[in-house]
Coordinates of N, CA and C and ligand atoms in Angstrom, one line a residue:
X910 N -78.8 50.5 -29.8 CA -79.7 51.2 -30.7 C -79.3 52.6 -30.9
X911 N -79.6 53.3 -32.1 CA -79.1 54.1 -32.3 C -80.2 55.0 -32.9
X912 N -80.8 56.2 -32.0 CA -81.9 56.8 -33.2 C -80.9 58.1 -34.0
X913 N -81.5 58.1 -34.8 CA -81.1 59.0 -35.7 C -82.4 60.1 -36.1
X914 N -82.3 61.0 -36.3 CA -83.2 61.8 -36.3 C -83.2 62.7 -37.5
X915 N -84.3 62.6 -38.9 CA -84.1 63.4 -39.7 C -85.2 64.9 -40.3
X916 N -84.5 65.7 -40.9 CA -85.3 66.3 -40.8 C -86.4 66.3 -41.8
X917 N -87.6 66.6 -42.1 CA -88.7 66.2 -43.0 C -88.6 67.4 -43.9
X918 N -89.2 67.0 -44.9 CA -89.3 67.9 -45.9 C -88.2 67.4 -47.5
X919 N -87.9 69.1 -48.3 CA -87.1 69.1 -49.5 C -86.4 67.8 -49.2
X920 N -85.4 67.6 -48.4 CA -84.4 67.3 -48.7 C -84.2 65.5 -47.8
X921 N -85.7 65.4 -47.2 CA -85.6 63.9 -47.0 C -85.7 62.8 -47.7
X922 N -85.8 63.0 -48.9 CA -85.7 61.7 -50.0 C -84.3 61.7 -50.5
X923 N -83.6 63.0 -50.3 CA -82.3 62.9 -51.2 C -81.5 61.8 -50.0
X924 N -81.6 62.7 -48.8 CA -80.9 61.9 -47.4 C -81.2 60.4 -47.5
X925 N -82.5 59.7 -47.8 CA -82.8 58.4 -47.8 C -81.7 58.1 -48.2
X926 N -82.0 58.6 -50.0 CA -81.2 57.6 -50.8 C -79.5 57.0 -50.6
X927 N -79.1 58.6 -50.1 CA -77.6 58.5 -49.3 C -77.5 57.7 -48.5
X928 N -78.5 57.4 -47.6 CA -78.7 56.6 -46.8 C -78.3 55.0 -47.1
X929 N -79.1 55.0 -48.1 CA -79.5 53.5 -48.9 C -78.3 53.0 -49.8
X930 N -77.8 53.9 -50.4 CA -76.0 53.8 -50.8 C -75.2 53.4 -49.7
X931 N -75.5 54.2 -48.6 CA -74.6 53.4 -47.6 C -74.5 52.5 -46.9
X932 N -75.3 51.7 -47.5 CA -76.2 50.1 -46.7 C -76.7 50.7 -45.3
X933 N -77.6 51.6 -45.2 CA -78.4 51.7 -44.3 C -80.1 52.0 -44.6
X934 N -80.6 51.0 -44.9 CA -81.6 50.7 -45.4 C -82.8 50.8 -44.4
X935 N -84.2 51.4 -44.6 CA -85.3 51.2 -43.9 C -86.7 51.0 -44.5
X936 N -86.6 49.3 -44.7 CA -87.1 48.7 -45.5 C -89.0 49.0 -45.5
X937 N -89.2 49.6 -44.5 CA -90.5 50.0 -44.3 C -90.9 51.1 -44.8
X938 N -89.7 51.8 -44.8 CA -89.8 53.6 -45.7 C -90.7 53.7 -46.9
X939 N -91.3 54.7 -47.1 CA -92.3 55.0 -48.1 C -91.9 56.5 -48.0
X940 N -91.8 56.9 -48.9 CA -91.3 58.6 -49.4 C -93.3 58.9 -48.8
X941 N -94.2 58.3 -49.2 CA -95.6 59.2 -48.9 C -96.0 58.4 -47.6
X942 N -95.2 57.7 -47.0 CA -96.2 57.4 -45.5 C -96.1 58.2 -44.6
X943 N -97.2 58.5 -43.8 CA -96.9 59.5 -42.2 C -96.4 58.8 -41.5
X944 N -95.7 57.8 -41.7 CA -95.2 57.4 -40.2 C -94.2 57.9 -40.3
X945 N -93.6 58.5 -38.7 CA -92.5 59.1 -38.5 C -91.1 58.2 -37.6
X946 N -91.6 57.2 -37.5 CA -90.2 56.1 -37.0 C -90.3 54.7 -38.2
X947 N -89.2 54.8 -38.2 CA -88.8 53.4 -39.2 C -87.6 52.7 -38.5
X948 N -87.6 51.3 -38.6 CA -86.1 50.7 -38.2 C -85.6 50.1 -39.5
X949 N -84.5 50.0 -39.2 CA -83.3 49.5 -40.4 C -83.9 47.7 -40.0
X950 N -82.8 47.1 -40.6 CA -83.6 45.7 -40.9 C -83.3 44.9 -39.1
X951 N -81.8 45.1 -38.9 CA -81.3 44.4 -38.0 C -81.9 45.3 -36.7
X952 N -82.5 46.6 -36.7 CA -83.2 47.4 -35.6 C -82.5 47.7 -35.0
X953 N -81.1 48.0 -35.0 CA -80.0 48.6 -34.7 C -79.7 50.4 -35.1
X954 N -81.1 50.9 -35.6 CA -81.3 52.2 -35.9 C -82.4 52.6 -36.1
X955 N -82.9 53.5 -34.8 CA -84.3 53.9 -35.6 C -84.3 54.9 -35.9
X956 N -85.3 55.3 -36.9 CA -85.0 56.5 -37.7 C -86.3 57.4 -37.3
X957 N -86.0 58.7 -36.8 CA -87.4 59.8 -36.7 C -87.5 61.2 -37.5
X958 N -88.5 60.8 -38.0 CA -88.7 62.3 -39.0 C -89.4 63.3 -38.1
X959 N -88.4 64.4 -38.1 CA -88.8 65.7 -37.4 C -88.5 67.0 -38.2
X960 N -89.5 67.9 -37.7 CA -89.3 69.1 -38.5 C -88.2 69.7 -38.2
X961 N -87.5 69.8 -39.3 CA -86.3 70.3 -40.0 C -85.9 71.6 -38.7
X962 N -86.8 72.3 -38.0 CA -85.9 73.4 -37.2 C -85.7 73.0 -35.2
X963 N -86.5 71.3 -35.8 CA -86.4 70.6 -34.3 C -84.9 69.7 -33.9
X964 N -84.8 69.2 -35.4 CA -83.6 68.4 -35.4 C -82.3 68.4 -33.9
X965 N -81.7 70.0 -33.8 CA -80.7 70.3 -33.3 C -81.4 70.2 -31.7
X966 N -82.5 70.3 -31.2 CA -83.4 70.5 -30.2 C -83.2 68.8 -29.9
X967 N -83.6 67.8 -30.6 CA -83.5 66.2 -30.5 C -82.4 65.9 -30.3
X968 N -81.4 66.3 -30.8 CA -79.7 66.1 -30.8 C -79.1 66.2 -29.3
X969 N -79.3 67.6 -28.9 CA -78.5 68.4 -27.6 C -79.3 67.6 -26.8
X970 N -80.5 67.0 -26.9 CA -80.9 67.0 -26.1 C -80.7 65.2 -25.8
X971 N -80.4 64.6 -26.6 CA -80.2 63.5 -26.3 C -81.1 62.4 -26.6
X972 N -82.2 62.6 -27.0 CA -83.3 62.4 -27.4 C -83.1 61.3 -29.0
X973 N -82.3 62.0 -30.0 CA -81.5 61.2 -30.8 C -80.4 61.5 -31.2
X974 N -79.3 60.3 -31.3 CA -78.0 60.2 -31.2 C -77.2 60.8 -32.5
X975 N -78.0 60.7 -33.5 CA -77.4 61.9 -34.5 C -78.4 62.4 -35.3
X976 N -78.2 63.7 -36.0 CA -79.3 64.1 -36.7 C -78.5 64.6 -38.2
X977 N -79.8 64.4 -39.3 CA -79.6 65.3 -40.0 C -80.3 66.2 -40.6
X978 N -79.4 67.3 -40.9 CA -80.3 69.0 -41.0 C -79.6 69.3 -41.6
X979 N -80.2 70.7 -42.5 CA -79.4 71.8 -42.8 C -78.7 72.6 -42.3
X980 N -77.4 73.4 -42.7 CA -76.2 74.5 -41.9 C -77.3 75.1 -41.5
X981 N -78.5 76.0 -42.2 CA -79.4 77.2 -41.7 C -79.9 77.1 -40.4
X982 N -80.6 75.4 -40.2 CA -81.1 75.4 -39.2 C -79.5 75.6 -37.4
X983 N -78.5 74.7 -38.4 CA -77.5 74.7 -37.2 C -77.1 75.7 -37.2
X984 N -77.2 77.1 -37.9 CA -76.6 78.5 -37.2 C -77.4 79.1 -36.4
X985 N -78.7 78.7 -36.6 CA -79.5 79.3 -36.2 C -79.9 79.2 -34.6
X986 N -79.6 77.9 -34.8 CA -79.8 76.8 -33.2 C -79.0 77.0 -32.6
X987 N -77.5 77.5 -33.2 CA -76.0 77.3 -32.1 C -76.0 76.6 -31.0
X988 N -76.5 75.2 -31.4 CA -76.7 74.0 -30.7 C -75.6 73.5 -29.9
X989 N -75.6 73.1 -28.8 CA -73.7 72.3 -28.2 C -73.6 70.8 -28.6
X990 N -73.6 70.6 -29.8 CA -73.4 69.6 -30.3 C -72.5 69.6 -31.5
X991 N -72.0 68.2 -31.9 CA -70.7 68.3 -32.8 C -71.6 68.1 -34.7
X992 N -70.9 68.8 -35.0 CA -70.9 68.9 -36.6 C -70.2 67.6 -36.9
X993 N -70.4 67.0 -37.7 CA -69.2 65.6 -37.9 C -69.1 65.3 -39.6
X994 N -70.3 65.8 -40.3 CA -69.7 65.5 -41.7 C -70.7 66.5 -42.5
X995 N -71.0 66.9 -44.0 CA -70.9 67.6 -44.7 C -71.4 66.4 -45.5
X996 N -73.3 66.4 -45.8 CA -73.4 65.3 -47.1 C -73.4 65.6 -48.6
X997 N -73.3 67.2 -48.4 CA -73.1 67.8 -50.0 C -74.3 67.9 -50.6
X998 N -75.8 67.2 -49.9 CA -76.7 68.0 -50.7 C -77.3 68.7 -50.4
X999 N -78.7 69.1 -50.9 CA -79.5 70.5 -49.9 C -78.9 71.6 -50.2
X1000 N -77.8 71.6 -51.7 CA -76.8 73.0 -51.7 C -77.9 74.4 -51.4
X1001 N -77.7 75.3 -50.8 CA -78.6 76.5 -51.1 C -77.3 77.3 -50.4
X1002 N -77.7 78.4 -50.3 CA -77.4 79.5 -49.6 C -78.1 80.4 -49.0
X1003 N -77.4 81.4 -47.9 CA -77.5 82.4 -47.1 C -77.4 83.9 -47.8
X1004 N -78.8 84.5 -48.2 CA -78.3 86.0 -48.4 C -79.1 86.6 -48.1
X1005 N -78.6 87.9 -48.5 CA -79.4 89.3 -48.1 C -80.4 89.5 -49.4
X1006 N -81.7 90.3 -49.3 CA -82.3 90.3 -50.4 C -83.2 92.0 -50.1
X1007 N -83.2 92.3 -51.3 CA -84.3 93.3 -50.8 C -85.3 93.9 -52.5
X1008 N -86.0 94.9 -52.1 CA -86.4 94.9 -54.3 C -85.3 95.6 -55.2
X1009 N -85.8 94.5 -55.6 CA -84.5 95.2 -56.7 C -84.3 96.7 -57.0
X1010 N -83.2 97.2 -57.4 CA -82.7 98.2 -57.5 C -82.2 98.8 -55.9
X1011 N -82.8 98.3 -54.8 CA -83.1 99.3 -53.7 C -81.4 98.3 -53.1
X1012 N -80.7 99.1 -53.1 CA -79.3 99.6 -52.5 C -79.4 99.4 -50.9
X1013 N -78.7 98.6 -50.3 CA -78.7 98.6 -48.3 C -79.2 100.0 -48.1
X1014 N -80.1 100.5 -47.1 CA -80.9 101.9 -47.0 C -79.5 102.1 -45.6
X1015 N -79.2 103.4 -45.4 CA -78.6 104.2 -44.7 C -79.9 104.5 -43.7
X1016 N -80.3 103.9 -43.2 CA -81.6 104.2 -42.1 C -80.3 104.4 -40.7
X1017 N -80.9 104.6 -39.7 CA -79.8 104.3 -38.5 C -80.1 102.8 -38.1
X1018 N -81.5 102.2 -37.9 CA -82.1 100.9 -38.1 C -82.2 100.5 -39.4
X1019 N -81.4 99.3 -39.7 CA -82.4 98.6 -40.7 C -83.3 97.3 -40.3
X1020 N -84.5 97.1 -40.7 CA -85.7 96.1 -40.8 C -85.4 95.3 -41.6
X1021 N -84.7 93.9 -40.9 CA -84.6 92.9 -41.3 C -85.2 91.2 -41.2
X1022 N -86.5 91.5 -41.7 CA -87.2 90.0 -41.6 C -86.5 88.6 -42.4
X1023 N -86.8 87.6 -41.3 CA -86.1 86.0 -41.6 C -86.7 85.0 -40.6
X1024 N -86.8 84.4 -41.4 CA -86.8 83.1 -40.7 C -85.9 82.6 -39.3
X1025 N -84.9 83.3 -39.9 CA -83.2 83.2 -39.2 C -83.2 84.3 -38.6
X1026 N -83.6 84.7 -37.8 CA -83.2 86.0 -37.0 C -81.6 85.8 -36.3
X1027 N -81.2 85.1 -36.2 CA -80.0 85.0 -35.5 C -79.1 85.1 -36.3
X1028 N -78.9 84.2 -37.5 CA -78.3 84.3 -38.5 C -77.9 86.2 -39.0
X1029 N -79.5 86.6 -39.4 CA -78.9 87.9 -39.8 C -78.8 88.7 -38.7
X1030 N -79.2 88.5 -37.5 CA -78.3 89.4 -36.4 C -76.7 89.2 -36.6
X1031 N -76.2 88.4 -36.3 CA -74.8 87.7 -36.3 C -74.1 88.2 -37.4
X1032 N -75.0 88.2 -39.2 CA -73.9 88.9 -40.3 C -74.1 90.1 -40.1
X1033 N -74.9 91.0 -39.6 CA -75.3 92.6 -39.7 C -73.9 92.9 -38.4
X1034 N -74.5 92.3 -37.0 CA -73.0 92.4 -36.3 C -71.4 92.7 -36.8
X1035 N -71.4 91.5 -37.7 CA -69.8 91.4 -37.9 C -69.8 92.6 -39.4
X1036 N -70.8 93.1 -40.1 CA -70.8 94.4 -40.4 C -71.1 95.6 -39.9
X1037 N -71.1 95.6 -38.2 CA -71.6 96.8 -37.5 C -72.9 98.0 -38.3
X1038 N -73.8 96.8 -38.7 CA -74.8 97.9 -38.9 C -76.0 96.9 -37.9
X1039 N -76.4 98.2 -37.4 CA -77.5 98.0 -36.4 C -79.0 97.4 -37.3
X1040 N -80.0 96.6 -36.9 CA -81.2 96.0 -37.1 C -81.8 96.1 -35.9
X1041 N -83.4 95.6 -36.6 CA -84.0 95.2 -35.8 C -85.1 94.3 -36.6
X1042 N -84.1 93.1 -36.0 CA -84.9 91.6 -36.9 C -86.2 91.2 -36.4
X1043 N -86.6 91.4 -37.8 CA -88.9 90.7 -37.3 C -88.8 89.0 -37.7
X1044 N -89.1 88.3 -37.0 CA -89.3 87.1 -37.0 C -90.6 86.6 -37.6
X1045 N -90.3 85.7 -39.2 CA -91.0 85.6 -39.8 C -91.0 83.2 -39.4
X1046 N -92.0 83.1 -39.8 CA -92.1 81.2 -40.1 C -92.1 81.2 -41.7
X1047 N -92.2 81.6 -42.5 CA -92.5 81.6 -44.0 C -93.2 82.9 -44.8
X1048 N -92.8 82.6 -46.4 CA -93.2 83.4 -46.9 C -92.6 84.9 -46.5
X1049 N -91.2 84.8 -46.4 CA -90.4 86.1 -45.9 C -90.1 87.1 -46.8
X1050 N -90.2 86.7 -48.2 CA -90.4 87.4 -49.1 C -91.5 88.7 -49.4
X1051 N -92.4 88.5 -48.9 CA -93.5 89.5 -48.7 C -93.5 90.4 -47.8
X1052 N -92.1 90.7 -46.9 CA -91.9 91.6 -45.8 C -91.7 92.8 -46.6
X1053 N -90.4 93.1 -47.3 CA -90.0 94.0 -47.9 C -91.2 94.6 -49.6
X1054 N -92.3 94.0 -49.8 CA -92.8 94.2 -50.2 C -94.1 94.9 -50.0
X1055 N -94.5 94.2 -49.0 CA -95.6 95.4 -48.2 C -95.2 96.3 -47.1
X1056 N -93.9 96.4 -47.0 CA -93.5 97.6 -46.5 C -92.7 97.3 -44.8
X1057 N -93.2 95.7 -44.7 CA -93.0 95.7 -43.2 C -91.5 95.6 -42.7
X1058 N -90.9 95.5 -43.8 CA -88.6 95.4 -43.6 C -88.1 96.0 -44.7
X1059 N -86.9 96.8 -44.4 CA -85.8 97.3 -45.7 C -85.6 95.8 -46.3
X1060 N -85.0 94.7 -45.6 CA -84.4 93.7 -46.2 C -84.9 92.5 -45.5
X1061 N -84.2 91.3 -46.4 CA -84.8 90.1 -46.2 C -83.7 89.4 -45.4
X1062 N -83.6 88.0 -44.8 CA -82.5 87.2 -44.6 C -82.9 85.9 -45.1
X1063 N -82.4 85.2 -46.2 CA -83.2 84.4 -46.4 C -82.7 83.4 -47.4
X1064 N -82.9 81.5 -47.6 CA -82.3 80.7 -48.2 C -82.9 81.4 -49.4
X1065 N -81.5 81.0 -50.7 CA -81.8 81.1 -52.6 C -81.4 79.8 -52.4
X1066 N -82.4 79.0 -53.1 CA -81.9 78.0 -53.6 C -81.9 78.2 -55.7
X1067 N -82.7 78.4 -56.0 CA -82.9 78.3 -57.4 C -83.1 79.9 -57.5
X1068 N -83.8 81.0 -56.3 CA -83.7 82.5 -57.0 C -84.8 82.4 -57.2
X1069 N -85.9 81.3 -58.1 CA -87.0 81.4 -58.3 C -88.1 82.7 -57.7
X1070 N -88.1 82.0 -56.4 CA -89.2 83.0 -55.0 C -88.6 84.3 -55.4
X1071 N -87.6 84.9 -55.1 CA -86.9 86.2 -55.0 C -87.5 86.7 -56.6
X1072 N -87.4 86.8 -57.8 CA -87.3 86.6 -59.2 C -88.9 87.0 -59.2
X1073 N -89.5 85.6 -58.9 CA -91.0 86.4 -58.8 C -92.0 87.3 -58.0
X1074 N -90.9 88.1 -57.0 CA -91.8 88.6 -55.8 C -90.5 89.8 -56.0
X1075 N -89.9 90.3 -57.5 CA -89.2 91.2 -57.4 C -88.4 91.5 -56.2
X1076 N -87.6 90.3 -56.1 CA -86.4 91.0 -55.2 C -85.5 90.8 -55.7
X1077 N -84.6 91.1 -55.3 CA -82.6 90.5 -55.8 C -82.0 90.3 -54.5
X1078 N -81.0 89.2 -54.4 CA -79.7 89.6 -54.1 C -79.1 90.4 -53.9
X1079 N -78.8 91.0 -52.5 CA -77.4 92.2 -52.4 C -76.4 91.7 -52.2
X1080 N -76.1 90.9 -51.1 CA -75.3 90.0 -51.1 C -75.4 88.4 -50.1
X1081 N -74.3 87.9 -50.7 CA -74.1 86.2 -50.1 C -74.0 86.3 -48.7
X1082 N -74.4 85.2 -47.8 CA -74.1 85.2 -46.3 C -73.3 84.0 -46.4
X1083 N -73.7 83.0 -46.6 CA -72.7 81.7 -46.4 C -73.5 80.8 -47.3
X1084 N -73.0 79.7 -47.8 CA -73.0 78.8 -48.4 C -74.0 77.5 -47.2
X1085 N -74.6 76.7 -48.0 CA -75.5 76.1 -47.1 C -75.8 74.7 -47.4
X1086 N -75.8 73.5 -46.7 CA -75.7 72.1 -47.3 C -76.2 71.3 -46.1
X1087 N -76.5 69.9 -46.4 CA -77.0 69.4 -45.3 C -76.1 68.5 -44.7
X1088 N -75.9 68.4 -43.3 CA -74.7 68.0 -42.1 C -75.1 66.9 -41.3
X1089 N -74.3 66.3 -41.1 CA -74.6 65.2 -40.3 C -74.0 65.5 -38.5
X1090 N -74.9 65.6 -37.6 CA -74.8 66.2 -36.0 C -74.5 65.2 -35.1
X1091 N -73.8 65.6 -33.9 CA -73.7 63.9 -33.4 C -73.8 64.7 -31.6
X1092 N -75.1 64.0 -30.8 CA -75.3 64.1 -29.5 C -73.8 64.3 -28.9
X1093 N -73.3 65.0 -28.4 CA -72.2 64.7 -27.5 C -71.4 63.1 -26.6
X1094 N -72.8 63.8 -25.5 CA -72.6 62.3 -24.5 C -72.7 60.8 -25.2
X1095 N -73.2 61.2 -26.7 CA -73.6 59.8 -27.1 C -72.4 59.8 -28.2
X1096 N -71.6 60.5 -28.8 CA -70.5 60.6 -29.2 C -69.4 59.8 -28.1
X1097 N -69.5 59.7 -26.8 CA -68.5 59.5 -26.0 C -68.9 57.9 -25.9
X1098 N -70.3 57.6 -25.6 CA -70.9 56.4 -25.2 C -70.9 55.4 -26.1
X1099 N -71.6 56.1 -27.5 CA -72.0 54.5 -28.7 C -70.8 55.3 -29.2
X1100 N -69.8 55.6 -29.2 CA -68.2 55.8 -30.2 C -68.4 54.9 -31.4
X1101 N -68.4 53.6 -31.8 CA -68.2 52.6 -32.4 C -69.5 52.7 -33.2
X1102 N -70.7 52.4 -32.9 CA -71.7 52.4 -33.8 C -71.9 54.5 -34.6
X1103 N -71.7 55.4 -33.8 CA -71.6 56.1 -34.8 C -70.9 56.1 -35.4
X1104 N -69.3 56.2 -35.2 CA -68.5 56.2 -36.1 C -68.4 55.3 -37.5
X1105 N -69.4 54.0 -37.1 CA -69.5 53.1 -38.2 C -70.4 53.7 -39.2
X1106 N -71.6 54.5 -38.8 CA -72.4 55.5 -39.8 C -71.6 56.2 -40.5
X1107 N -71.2 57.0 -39.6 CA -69.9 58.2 -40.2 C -69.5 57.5 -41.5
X1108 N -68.6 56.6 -40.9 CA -67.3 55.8 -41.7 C -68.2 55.7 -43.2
X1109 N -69.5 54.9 -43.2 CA -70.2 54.1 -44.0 C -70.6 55.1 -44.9
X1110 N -71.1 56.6 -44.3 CA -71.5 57.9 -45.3 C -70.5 58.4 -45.8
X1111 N -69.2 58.4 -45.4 CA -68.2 58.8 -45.4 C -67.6 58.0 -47.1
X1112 N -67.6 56.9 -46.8 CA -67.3 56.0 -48.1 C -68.4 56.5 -49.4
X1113 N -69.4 56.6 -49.5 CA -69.7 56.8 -50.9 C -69.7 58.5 -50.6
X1114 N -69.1 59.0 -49.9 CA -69.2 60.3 -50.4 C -67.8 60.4 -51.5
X1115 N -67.1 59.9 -51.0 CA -65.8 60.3 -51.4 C -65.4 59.5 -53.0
Ligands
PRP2061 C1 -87.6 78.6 -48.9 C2 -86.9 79.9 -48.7 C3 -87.3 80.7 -49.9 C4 -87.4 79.6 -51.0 C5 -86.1 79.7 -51.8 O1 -88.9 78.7 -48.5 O2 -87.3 80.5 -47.5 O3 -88.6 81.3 -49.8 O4 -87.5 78.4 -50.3 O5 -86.1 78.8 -52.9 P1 -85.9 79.2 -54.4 O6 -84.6 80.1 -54.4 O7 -85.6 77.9 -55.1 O8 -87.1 79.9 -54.9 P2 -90.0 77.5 -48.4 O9 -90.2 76.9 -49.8 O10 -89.4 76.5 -47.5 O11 -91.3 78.1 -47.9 P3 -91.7 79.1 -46.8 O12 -91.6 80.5 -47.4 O13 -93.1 78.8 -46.4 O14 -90.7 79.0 -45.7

């Protein structure tokens, strides 16, 4: 048995359907049911819906044998687990944002609220400008607006949020998609039934 662990939200119906192209089917699935475990037909896979920032936490931990998430959440986690494939959807990205017009501030600190605190510690780093990241759950957009951060760290997917809450873009952090994760120990142990997943997503990607 093989659990697989996905994350809930945007981008669980797209993962189904990739799923269901790859003849991995979970014939109980309902896009509106709460249930959070489903098995495939032969029960050779169960499948758990977890919140999208637990995923890499279920993984390392062994709990389930592969997951899938977004890059955001796996930079964020710098989880000891293996990256193993790239499903191509979930495209968004990583950037900086602040109100428009307003140019990176020359503070000696800059105030940078995210979701990601690690993420924009890590890009401000490799640009040696000092922060001090406020740890936001949502709605990070509203930091730099009521005054509480110079800048944002935070997924564009469409620009939308940013657009209507007057901010822009300063610049790109990284490009961002949804990955397929693989337990270590269980990389070593079920070899053959993951890599038969792999192999199977692997095929209609290409
Ligand atoms: C995410 C992200 C942005 C928005 C980007 O938030 O943090 O706020 O989506 O999407 P867009 O570029 O298409 O507008 P989410 O919707 O997950 O809500 P949250 O603020 O509660 O985290």
């Amino acid at each position: 048995m093989i659990t697989l662990a996905l994350a809930k939200g945007r981008t669980a119906k797209d993962t189904i359907e990739l799923l269901e192209k790859a003849s991995i089917t979970f014939p109980n699935f309902h896009a509106k049911s709460r249930k959070l475990v489903f098995y495939n037909e032969s029960k050779t896979i169960k499948l758990i819906f977890v919140k999208a920032v637990d995923v890499t936490t279920y993984v390392e931990k062994g709990a389930a044998d592969i997951g899938i998430v977004g890059k955001d959440n796996l930079l964020e986690a710098q989880a000891d687990i293996y990256e193993l494939l790239d499903l191509k959807i979930g495209k968004c990205k990583f950037a900086v944002a602040s109100l428009e017009n307003d140019a990176l501030k020359q503070a000696s600190t800059l105030t940078v609220a995210s979701k990601y605190p690690t993420v924009a510690r890590n890009f401000f780093k490799r640009k040696g400008i000092a922060i001090e990241a406020i740890k936001l759950n949502g709605s990070v957009e509203l930091a730099p607006l009521i005054g509480m951060a110079d800048v944002i760290v935070d997924i564009v997917e469409t620009g939308t949020t940013l657009k209507e809450n007057g901010l822009a873009v300063i610049e790109d952090i990284e490009e961002i998609s949804t990955r397929v994760v693989v337990n270590k120990a269980s990389f070593a142990t079920k070899t053959q039934s993951i890599q038969q997943i792999i192999n199977q997503l692997k095929a209609i990607l290409e």
